[in-house]
mmCIF file of C-alpha atoms in Angstrom:
data_model
loop_
_atom_site.group_PDB
_atom_site.id
_atom_site.type_symbol
_atom_site.label_atom_id
_atom_site.label_comp_id
_atom_site.label_asym_id
_atom_site.label_seq_id
_atom_site.Cartn_x
_atom_site.Cartn_y
_atom_site.Cartn_z
ATOM 1 C CA MET A 1 -23.531 24.491 96.270
ATOM 2 C CA SER A 2 -27.154 23.876 95.602
ATOM 3 C CA ARG A 3 -29.982 26.264 95.247
ATOM 4 C CA THR A 4 -32.740 26.298 97.746
ATOM 5 C CA GLY A 5 -35.500 26.816 95.221
ATOM 6 C CA THR A 6 -38.111 24.169 94.779
ATOM 7 C CA ARG A 7 -37.721 21.859 91.828
ATOM 8 C CA LEU A 8 -39.594 22.959 88.801
ATOM 9 C CA ASP A 9 -42.440 20.797 87.701
ATOM 10 C CA THR A 10 -41.256 19.594 84.319
ATOM 11 C CA LYS A 11 -44.524 18.394 82.918
ATOM 12 C CA LYS A 12 -46.462 21.411 83.986
ATOM 13 C CA LEU A 13 -44.002 23.779 82.410
ATOM 14 C CA ASN A 14 -43.995 21.786 79.286
ATOM 15 C CA SER A 15 -47.688 22.331 78.920
ATOM 16 C CA GLU A 16 -47.233 26.016 79.601
ATOM 17 C CA LEU A 17 -44.626 26.133 76.883
ATOM 18 C CA PHE A 18 -47.198 24.698 74.519
ATOM 19 C CA THR A 19 -49.939 27.036 75.662
ATOM 20 C CA LEU A 20 -47.786 30.129 75.435
ATOM 21 C CA THR A 21 -46.280 29.102 72.128
ATOM 22 C CA TYR A 22 -49.725 28.633 70.708
ATOM 23 C CA GLY A 23 -50.673 32.049 72.037
ATOM 24 C CA ALA A 24 -47.663 33.633 70.400
ATOM 25 C CA LEU A 25 -48.596 31.976 67.131
ATOM 26 C CA VAL A 26 -52.158 33.259 67.243
ATOM 27 C CA ALA A 27 -50.896 36.735 68.067
ATOM 28 C CA GLN A 28 -48.512 36.589 65.123
ATOM 29 C CA LEU A 29 -51.264 35.449 62.772
ATOM 30 C CA LEU A 30 -53.504 38.267 63.922
ATOM 31 C CA LYS A 31 -50.675 40.635 63.133
ATOM 32 C CA ASP A 32 -50.036 39.101 59.717
ATOM 33 C CA TYR A 33 -53.602 38.854 58.486
ATOM 34 C CA GLU A 34 -56.073 41.661 58.417
ATOM 35 C CA ASN A 35 -59.056 39.392 58.387
ATOM 36 C CA VAL A 36 -59.919 37.288 61.413
ATOM 37 C CA GLU A 37 -61.545 34.711 59.142
ATOM 38 C CA ASP A 38 -58.179 34.174 57.492
ATOM 39 C CA VAL A 39 -56.624 33.541 60.883
ATOM 40 C CA ASN A 40 -59.266 30.917 61.610
ATOM 41 C CA LYS A 41 -58.540 29.274 58.290
ATOM 42 C CA GLN A 42 -54.805 29.346 58.791
ATOM 43 C CA LEU A 43 -55.117 27.819 62.250
ATOM 44 C CA ASP A 44 -57.293 25.075 60.870
ATOM 45 C CA ARG A 45 -54.801 24.395 58.109
ATOM 46 C CA MET A 46 -51.905 24.193 60.517
ATOM 47 C CA GLY A 47 -53.928 21.882 62.705
ATOM 48 C CA TYR A 48 -54.592 19.691 59.712
ATOM 49 C CA ASN A 49 -50.881 19.396 59.041
ATOM 50 C CA MET A 50 -50.282 18.521 62.672
ATOM 51 C CA GLY A 51 -53.098 15.991 62.644
ATOM 52 C CA ILE A 52 -51.819 14.009 59.708
ATOM 53 C CA ARG A 53 -48.549 13.513 61.580
ATOM 54 C CA LEU A 54 -50.001 13.157 65.030
ATOM 55 C CA ILE A 55 -52.164 10.183 64.058
ATOM 56 C CA GLU A 56 -49.068 8.079 63.469
ATOM 57 C CA ASP A 57 -47.824 8.849 66.924
ATOM 58 C CA PHE A 58 -51.248 8.082 68.337
ATOM 59 C CA LEU A 59 -51.572 4.730 66.579
ATOM 60 C CA ALA A 60 -48.050 3.742 67.520
ATOM 61 C CA ARG A 61 -48.653 4.585 71.155
ATOM 62 C CA THR A 62 -52.074 3.159 71.669
ATOM 63 C CA GLY A 63 -51.844 0.267 69.241
ATOM 64 C CA SER A 64 -55.482 0.782 68.472
ATOM 65 C CA GLY A 65 -56.968 -0.758 65.377
ATOM 66 C CA ARG A 66 -59.734 0.359 63.085
ATOM 67 C CA CYS A 67 -62.849 1.924 64.481
ATOM 68 C CA TYR A 68 -65.977 -0.210 64.400
ATOM 69 C CA ASP A 69 -68.297 2.704 64.167
ATOM 70 C CA PHE A 70 -68.418 6.427 64.757
ATOM 71 C CA ARG A 71 -69.060 5.936 68.474
ATOM 72 C CA ASP A 72 -65.838 4.033 68.661
ATOM 73 C CA THR A 73 -64.155 6.904 66.853
ATOM 74 C CA ALA A 74 -65.551 9.355 69.358
ATOM 75 C CA GLU A 75 -64.070 7.376 72.221
ATOM 76 C CA LYS A 76 -60.701 7.188 70.533
ATOM 77 C CA ILE A 77 -60.725 10.916 69.982
ATOM 78 C CA GLN A 78 -61.464 11.294 73.655
ATOM 79 C CA THR A 79 -58.479 9.084 74.474
ATOM 80 C CA ALA A 80 -56.306 11.192 72.216
ATOM 81 C CA PHE A 81 -57.275 14.334 74.105
ATOM 82 C CA LYS A 82 -56.331 12.565 77.298
ATOM 83 C CA ILE A 83 -52.924 11.607 75.959
ATOM 84 C CA TYR A 84 -51.980 14.845 74.278
ATOM 85 C CA LEU A 85 -53.656 17.538 76.326
ATOM 86 C CA GLY A 86 -54.413 15.707 79.547
ATOM 87 C CA ILE A 87 -58.078 16.536 79.380
ATOM 88 C CA THR A 88 -61.117 14.350 78.931
ATOM 89 C CA PRO A 89 -63.864 16.086 77.006
ATOM 90 C CA THR A 90 -67.321 14.629 77.421
ATOM 91 C CA ILE A 91 -69.061 13.135 74.428
ATOM 92 C CA THR A 92 -72.641 14.318 74.171
ATOM 93 C CA ASN A 93 -75.467 15.357 71.889
ATOM 94 C CA TRP A 94 -75.427 12.447 69.482
ATOM 95 C CA SER A 95 -77.521 13.032 66.428
ATOM 96 C CA ALA A 96 -80.285 10.526 65.771
ATOM 97 C CA ALA A 97 -78.395 9.082 62.848
ATOM 98 C CA GLY A 98 -75.296 8.622 64.974
ATOM 99 C CA ASP A 99 -73.149 10.567 62.578
ATOM 100 C CA GLU A 100 -72.664 13.683 64.661
ATOM 101 C CA PHE A 101 -71.596 14.323 68.219
ATOM 102 C CA SER A 102 -70.230 17.043 70.443
ATOM 103 C CA LEU A 103 -67.090 17.217 72.490
ATOM 104 C CA CYS A 104 -67.541 19.409 75.526
ATOM 105 C CA PHE A 105 -64.511 20.872 77.242
ATOM 106 C CA GLU A 106 -64.864 22.195 80.722
ATOM 107 C CA SER A 107 -61.303 23.320 80.842
ATOM 108 C CA ASN A 108 -58.982 23.749 77.972
ATOM 109 C CA PRO A 109 -55.227 24.071 78.373
ATOM 110 C CA LEU A 110 -54.982 26.022 75.147
ATOM 111 C CA THR A 111 -56.911 28.902 76.632
ATOM 112 C CA GLU A 112 -55.302 28.889 80.041
ATOM 113 C CA PHE A 113 -53.974 32.453 80.020
ATOM 114 C CA VAL A 114 -56.261 33.857 77.385
ATOM 115 C CA GLU A 115 -58.770 36.648 77.226
ATOM 116 C CA LEU A 116 -60.175 37.784 73.957
ATOM 117 C CA PRO A 117 -60.215 41.501 73.260
ATOM 118 C CA ASP A 118 -63.382 42.945 71.777
ATOM 119 C CA ASN A 119 -62.014 43.238 68.279
ATOM 120 C CA CYS A 120 -61.492 39.479 68.086
ATOM 121 C CA LEU A 121 -65.091 38.405 68.447
ATOM 122 C CA HIS A 122 -64.971 36.215 65.398
ATOM 123 C CA LEU A 123 -61.664 34.628 66.236
ATOM 124 C CA LYS A 124 -61.940 30.927 66.866
ATOM 125 C CA TYR A 125 -59.022 30.759 69.200
ATOM 126 C CA CYS A 126 -58.852 26.971 69.418
ATOM 127 C CA ASN A 127 -59.467 26.383 65.754
ATOM 128 C CA ILE A 128 -56.250 24.429 65.481
ATOM 129 C CA LEU A 129 -58.029 21.562 67.218
ATOM 130 C CA THR A 130 -60.633 21.181 64.504
ATOM 131 C CA GLY A 131 -57.852 20.941 61.979
ATOM 132 C CA VAL A 132 -55.991 18.349 64.007
ATOM 133 C CA LEU A 133 -59.094 16.178 64.192
ATOM 134 C CA ARG A 134 -59.792 16.530 60.505
ATOM 135 C CA GLY A 135 -56.246 15.698 59.512
ATOM 136 C CA ALA A 136 -55.939 12.754 61.854
ATOM 137 C CA CYS A 137 -59.254 11.217 60.760
ATOM 138 C CA GLU A 138 -58.420 11.663 57.115
ATOM 139 C CA MET A 139 -55.358 9.506 57.577
ATOM 140 C CA VAL A 140 -57.580 6.684 58.780
ATOM 141 C CA GLN A 141 -59.918 7.047 55.825
ATOM 142 C CA MET A 142 -62.588 9.118 57.395
ATOM 143 C CA GLU A 143 -63.699 12.474 56.206
ATOM 144 C CA ILE A 144 -65.159 14.485 59.025
ATOM 145 C CA GLY A 145 -66.160 18.034 59.631
ATOM 146 C CA ALA A 146 -65.419 19.753 62.918
ATOM 147 C CA TRP A 147 -66.326 23.189 64.176
ATOM 148 C CA PHE A 148 -66.886 25.064 67.403
ATOM 149 C CA VAL A 149 -70.407 25.900 68.473
ATOM 150 C CA GLN A 150 -69.670 27.224 71.955
ATOM 151 C CA ASP A 151 -66.591 28.851 73.373
ATOM 152 C CA GLN A 152 -65.742 29.704 76.955
ATOM 153 C CA LEU A 153 -63.700 32.621 75.683
ATOM 154 C CA LYS A 154 -66.962 34.075 74.436
ATOM 155 C CA ASN A 155 -68.655 33.609 77.776
ATOM 156 C CA ASP A 156 -70.301 30.293 77.042
ATOM 157 C CA ILE A 157 -70.368 27.885 79.959
ATOM 158 C CA VAL A 158 -68.510 25.175 78.117
ATOM 159 C CA THR A 159 -66.468 24.963 74.977
ATOM 160 C CA GLU A 160 -68.245 22.677 72.563
ATOM 161 C CA MET A 161 -66.878 21.212 69.389
ATOM 162 C CA ARG A 162 -69.239 19.558 66.954
ATOM 163 C CA VAL A 163 -67.884 16.640 64.944
ATOM 164 C CA LYS A 164 -69.696 15.276 61.919
ATOM 165 C CA PHE A 165 -69.000 12.172 59.912
ATOM 166 C CA ILE A 166 -69.067 12.985 56.226
ATOM 167 C CA LYS A 167 -67.912 9.902 54.394
ATOM 168 C CA ARG A 168 -65.581 6.995 54.348
ATOM 169 C CA LEU A 169 -62.624 7.552 52.086
ATOM 170 C CA GLU A 170 -61.791 4.655 49.829
ATOM 171 C CA ASP A 171 -58.246 3.610 49.234
ATOM 172 C CA ALA A 172 -57.042 5.431 46.188
ATOM 173 C CA ILE A 173 -56.105 3.284 43.269
ATOM 174 C CA PRO A 174 -52.544 3.989 42.169
ATOM 175 C CA ALA A 175 -52.259 5.878 38.914
ATOM 176 C CA GLY A 176 -52.149 3.677 35.835
ATOM 177 C CA GLU A 177 -54.146 0.858 37.345
ATOM 178 C CA ASP A 178 -57.815 0.124 37.092
ATOM 179 C CA MET B 1 -21.310 20.747 84.785
ATOM 180 C CA LYS B 2 -22.891 18.496 87.320
ATOM 181 C CA HIS B 3 -25.616 16.184 86.193
ATOM 182 C CA GLN B 4 -28.720 15.510 88.128
ATOM 183 C CA ILE B 5 -30.666 12.434 87.361
ATOM 184 C CA VAL B 6 -33.972 13.384 85.912
ATOM 185 C CA ASP B 7 -36.230 10.538 85.092
ATOM 186 C CA PRO B 8 -38.732 11.711 82.517
ATOM 187 C CA LYS B 9 -40.894 8.669 83.126
ATOM 188 C CA ALA B 10 -41.289 9.475 86.803
ATOM 189 C CA SER B 11 -43.316 12.581 86.187
ATOM 190 C CA SER B 12 -45.182 11.393 83.146
ATOM 191 C CA ALA B 13 -48.278 10.467 85.101
ATOM 192 C CA ASN B 14 -49.674 13.688 83.820
ATOM 193 C CA LYS B 15 -52.886 15.413 84.598
ATOM 194 C CA GLY B 16 -53.957 18.494 82.770
ATOM 195 C CA GLU B 17 -50.744 18.768 80.849
ATOM 196 C CA ALA B 18 -49.770 18.812 77.250
ATOM 197 C CA ASP B 19 -47.765 16.065 75.738
ATOM 198 C CA GLU B 20 -44.321 17.116 74.677
ATOM 199 C CA SER B 21 -44.638 15.856 71.128
ATOM 200 C CA LEU B 22 -47.484 18.289 70.671
ATOM 201 C CA PHE B 23 -45.072 21.164 71.090
ATOM 202 C CA GLU B 24 -42.801 19.667 68.467
ATOM 203 C CA TYR B 25 -45.608 19.353 65.952
ATOM 204 C CA LEU B 26 -46.729 22.878 66.653
ATOM 205 C CA HIS B 27 -43.200 24.175 66.364
ATOM 206 C CA ALA B 28 -42.788 22.432 63.014
ATOM 207 C CA GLU B 29 -45.953 24.118 61.747
ATOM 208 C CA MET B 30 -44.764 27.506 62.929
ATOM 209 C CA VAL B 31 -41.520 27.046 61.043
ATOM 210 C CA ASN B 32 -43.461 26.070 57.932
ATOM 211 C CA TYR B 33 -45.753 29.021 58.292
ATOM 212 C CA VAL B 34 -42.987 31.549 58.758
ATOM 213 C CA LEU B 35 -41.073 30.168 55.798
ATOM 214 C CA SER B 36 -44.091 30.020 53.536
ATOM 215 C CA THR B 37 -45.085 33.607 54.146
ATOM 216 C CA SER B 38 -41.733 35.308 54.418
ATOM 217 C CA VAL B 39 -40.921 37.615 51.583
ATOM 218 C CA LYS B 40 -37.872 36.523 49.692
ATOM 219 C CA SER B 41 -35.363 39.315 50.066
ATOM 220 C CA GLY B 42 -34.216 39.814 46.516
ATOM 221 C CA GLU B 43 -32.293 37.123 44.712
ATOM 222 C CA LYS B 44 -30.127 35.887 47.496
ATOM 223 C CA GLU B 45 -32.308 33.533 49.470
ATOM 224 C CA LYS B 46 -29.401 32.328 51.494
ATOM 225 C CA GLU B 47 -30.532 34.150 54.551
ATOM 226 C CA GLU B 48 -34.042 33.112 55.353
ATOM 227 C CA ASP B 49 -36.125 35.556 57.274
ATOM 228 C CA LEU B 50 -36.634 33.851 60.588
ATOM 229 C CA SER B 51 -37.169 37.014 62.581
ATOM 230 C CA ARG B 52 -40.853 36.349 63.184
ATOM 231 C CA LEU B 53 -40.007 32.956 64.582
ATOM 232 C CA GLU B 54 -37.477 34.600 66.840
ATOM 233 C CA SER B 55 -39.931 37.223 68.009
ATOM 234 C CA MET B 56 -42.555 34.603 68.800
ATOM 235 C CA GLY B 57 -39.920 32.823 70.845
ATOM 236 C CA PHE B 58 -39.136 36.079 72.589
ATOM 237 C CA SER B 59 -42.701 36.640 73.700
ATOM 238 C CA VAL B 60 -43.004 33.067 74.917
ATOM 239 C CA GLY B 61 -39.722 33.302 76.821
ATOM 240 C CA TYR B 62 -40.667 36.625 78.330
ATOM 241 C CA ARG B 63 -43.880 35.171 79.711
ATOM 242 C CA ILE B 64 -42.758 31.742 80.720
ATOM 243 C CA ILE B 65 -39.844 32.907 82.820
ATOM 244 C CA GLU B 66 -42.207 34.806 85.066
ATOM 245 C CA ARG B 67 -44.076 31.662 85.852
ATOM 246 C CA LEU B 68 -40.889 29.677 86.221
ATOM 247 C CA THR B 69 -39.128 31.939 88.657
ATOM 248 C CA ARG B 70 -42.164 32.925 90.685
ATOM 249 C CA GLU B 71 -41.099 30.993 93.732
ATOM 250 C CA TRP B 72 -37.418 31.138 93.117
ATOM 251 C CA PRO B 73 -34.879 32.973 95.247
ATOM 252 C CA ARG B 74 -33.316 36.038 93.683
ATOM 253 C CA PHE B 75 -30.334 35.365 91.474
ATOM 254 C CA LYS B 76 -26.981 36.521 92.788
ATOM 255 C CA ASP B 77 -25.554 37.744 89.521
ATOM 256 C CA GLU B 78 -25.527 37.270 85.799
ATOM 257 C CA LEU B 79 -23.637 33.987 85.915
ATOM 258 C CA ASP B 80 -26.028 32.626 88.465
ATOM 259 C CA THR B 81 -28.921 33.494 86.171
ATOM 260 C CA ILE B 82 -27.286 31.843 83.194
ATOM 261 C CA LYS B 83 -26.665 28.745 85.271
ATOM 262 C CA PHE B 84 -30.339 28.622 86.095
ATOM 263 C CA ILE B 85 -31.105 28.811 82.385
ATOM 264 C CA CYS B 86 -28.722 25.933 81.698
ATOM 265 C CA THR B 87 -30.118 23.647 84.336
ATOM 266 C CA ASP B 88 -33.674 24.049 85.525
ATOM 267 C CA PHE B 89 -34.994 26.196 82.723
ATOM 268 C CA TRP B 90 -33.636 23.930 80.019
ATOM 269 C CA THR B 91 -34.735 20.793 81.828
ATOM 270 C CA SER B 92 -38.257 21.994 82.225
ATOM 271 C CA LEU B 93 -38.590 22.915 78.586
ATOM 272 C CA TYR B 94 -36.405 20.418 76.785
ATOM 273 C CA GLN B 95 -36.083 17.559 79.293
ATOM 274 C CA LYS B 96 -32.344 17.822 79.606
ATOM 275 C CA GLN B 97 -29.685 20.173 80.814
ATOM 276 C CA ILE B 98 -27.293 22.182 78.746
ATOM 277 C CA ASP B 99 -24.204 20.007 78.406
ATOM 278 C CA ASN B 100 -21.556 22.657 78.421
ATOM 279 C CA LEU B 101 -21.392 26.279 79.475
ATOM 280 C CA ARG B 102 -18.506 28.563 78.682
ATOM 281 C CA THR B 103 -17.994 32.226 79.235
ATOM 282 C CA ASN B 104 -15.325 34.819 78.653
ATOM 283 C CA HIS B 105 -16.469 36.648 81.801
ATOM 284 C CA HIS B 106 -17.188 39.696 79.678
ATOM 285 C CA GLY B 107 -20.778 39.027 78.890
ATOM 286 C CA THR B 108 -20.453 36.312 76.288
ATOM 287 C CA TYR B 109 -21.772 32.877 77.081
ATOM 288 C CA MET B 110 -21.754 29.756 75.009
ATOM 289 C CA LEU B 111 -24.382 27.171 75.842
ATOM 290 C CA GLN B 112 -23.850 23.843 74.192
ATOM 291 C CA ASP B 113 -26.488 21.162 73.936
ATOM 292 C CA ASN B 114 -25.164 17.879 72.581
ATOM 293 C CA SER B 115 -28.537 16.578 71.582
ATOM 294 C CA PHE B 116 -30.953 19.435 71.248
ATOM 295 C CA ARG B 117 -34.454 18.075 71.225
ATOM 296 C CA LEU B 118 -35.792 19.946 68.251
ATOM 297 C CA LEU B 119 -32.848 18.710 66.194
ATOM 298 C CA ALA B 120 -32.846 15.182 67.525
ATOM 299 C CA ASN B 121 -35.215 13.803 64.929
ATOM 300 C CA ILE B 122 -33.616 15.151 61.803
ATOM 301 C CA GLY B 123 -30.299 13.410 61.865
ATOM 302 C CA GLY B 124 -28.290 10.858 63.711
ATOM 303 C CA SER B 125 -24.985 11.747 65.267
ATOM 304 C CA GLY B 126 -22.834 13.680 62.867
ATOM 305 C CA SER B 127 -25.349 13.634 60.051
ATOM 306 C CA LYS B 128 -24.960 16.545 57.675
ATOM 307 C CA GLN B 129 -27.974 15.963 55.499
ATOM 308 C CA TYR B 130 -30.151 18.670 57.005
ATOM 309 C CA LEU B 131 -27.434 20.981 58.221
ATOM 310 C CA ARG B 132 -28.565 23.817 55.992
ATOM 311 C CA GLU B 133 -32.138 23.655 57.209
ATOM 312 C CA SER B 134 -31.312 23.385 60.870
ATOM 313 C CA PRO B 135 -31.197 27.141 61.661
ATOM 314 C CA ARG B 136 -34.954 27.137 61.114
ATOM 315 C CA LEU B 137 -35.326 24.887 64.092
ATOM 316 C CA LEU B 138 -33.206 27.071 66.319
ATOM 317 C CA ALA B 139 -34.602 30.545 65.744
ATOM 318 C CA PHE B 140 -37.542 30.046 68.072
ATOM 319 C CA THR B 141 -35.307 28.876 70.889
ATOM 320 C CA CYS B 142 -32.913 31.792 70.385
ATOM 321 C CA GLY B 143 -35.868 34.071 70.921
ATOM 322 C CA LEU B 144 -36.960 32.042 73.912
ATOM 323 C CA LEU B 145 -33.575 32.577 75.535
ATOM 324 C CA ARG B 146 -33.494 36.242 74.680
ATOM 325 C CA GLY B 147 -37.002 36.812 76.016
ATOM 326 C CA SER B 148 -36.335 34.961 79.237
ATOM 327 C CA LEU B 149 -33.129 36.823 79.926
ATOM 328 C CA ALA B 150 -34.729 40.118 79.007
ATOM 329 C CA ASN B 151 -37.368 39.614 81.647
ATOM 330 C CA LEU B 152 -34.675 38.746 84.157
ATOM 331 C CA GLY B 153 -33.036 42.071 83.479
ATOM 332 C CA ILE B 154 -30.348 40.879 81.124
ATOM 333 C CA PRO B 155 -30.752 42.439 77.683
ATOM 334 C CA CYS B 156 -28.832 40.384 75.174
ATOM 335 C CA THR B 157 -28.688 39.011 71.682
ATOM 336 C CA VAL B 158 -28.680 35.299 71.054
ATOM 337 C CA ASP B 159 -27.571 33.352 68.047
ATOM 338 C CA ALA B 160 -27.056 29.695 67.405
ATOM 339 C CA GLU B 161 -24.628 27.583 65.494
ATOM 340 C CA VAL B 162 -24.714 23.976 64.436
ATOM 341 C CA SER B 163 -21.689 22.067 63.327
ATOM 342 C CA ALA B 164 -22.841 18.493 63.637
ATOM 343 C CA LEU B 165 -26.380 17.399 64.328
ATOM 344 C CA PRO B 166 -27.966 17.040 66.773
ATOM 345 C CA SER B 167 -25.548 19.144 68.750
ATOM 346 C CA CYS B 168 -25.774 22.910 68.748
ATOM 347 C CA LYS B 169 -24.465 25.982 70.503
ATOM 348 C CA PHE B 170 -26.367 29.018 71.614
ATOM 349 C CA ASN B 171 -24.307 32.151 71.989
ATOM 350 C CA VAL B 172 -25.563 34.772 74.382
ATOM 351 C CA TYR B 173 -24.085 38.245 74.070
ATOM 352 C CA VAL B 174 -25.076 40.434 76.961
ATOM 353 C CA GLN B 175 -25.434 44.070 76.077
ATOM 354 C CA ARG B 176 -23.478 46.290 78.413
ATOM 355 C CA ILE B 177 -24.889 49.718 78.824
#
């Protein structure tokens, strides 16, 4: 006896599970913290923890080596978005020095079912992404800064994340050695 | 329980979809967060407070089931609903079906998954090393089940038990009014 319903689209639902789970997490954080700034910070921190683990998965999957320069990094980040979220943000607005660029998202699966209420104006809903980027880059000896400058949830046309190269991290010398 | 062949590779040509490992990383962070901020109830820290994890699962389950069953024919009865949960629901979320379903026909169901995905990476077959920590990884899914069933009109409580990783059982107790 088989059901007549159409097969469920596994991949699609999986992404909805992620989106909704993320939403539930943000809602819980808003409940737990009084201050929206603290929620932003907590999201970033959690993203960082995800990033430092995610980079291993990324390197194992793509087999990519070291980045030649920051432009190379930007492209690899773009690839990562393709793999993990199925989206391809555009890389734009390079700074003259080539140490800063923007990732523009036209659609963002994280915000698929989301509307921000008025009392959450300062909430950076997708802040987990900045943390992920920071954490992942740190594991490949790059200190970067990432932050959102535009957000579709706040009626901007695109969501724009700014990424800035801060410095190359040197391999730490083990304690007790010169 | 009949097995349908689901090839995960076949549908992995994804477009606009999140990778499954992303959910696992996020889930791990949620567990960490809930544990790090839960207030230790007195001296006995045997029972960890996982209720927030469960309630997050509930809200996710409550929402996701609406999208899942949107174009689905109406379920005949409770058992039919539970069967749906064991097959299509589970497959779409965890890439496999529930391996064993038992019921006493009085509102208690036991759903057994022999290799539950969120447990799969913390121990090989029969490993006991992380047995004590494993409830943390199940609370969210208990809530997910409870939320889904609640939205399908079946109020229940759900708990989980693990005897040997990575296998686990979810017990669903339907509340009769």
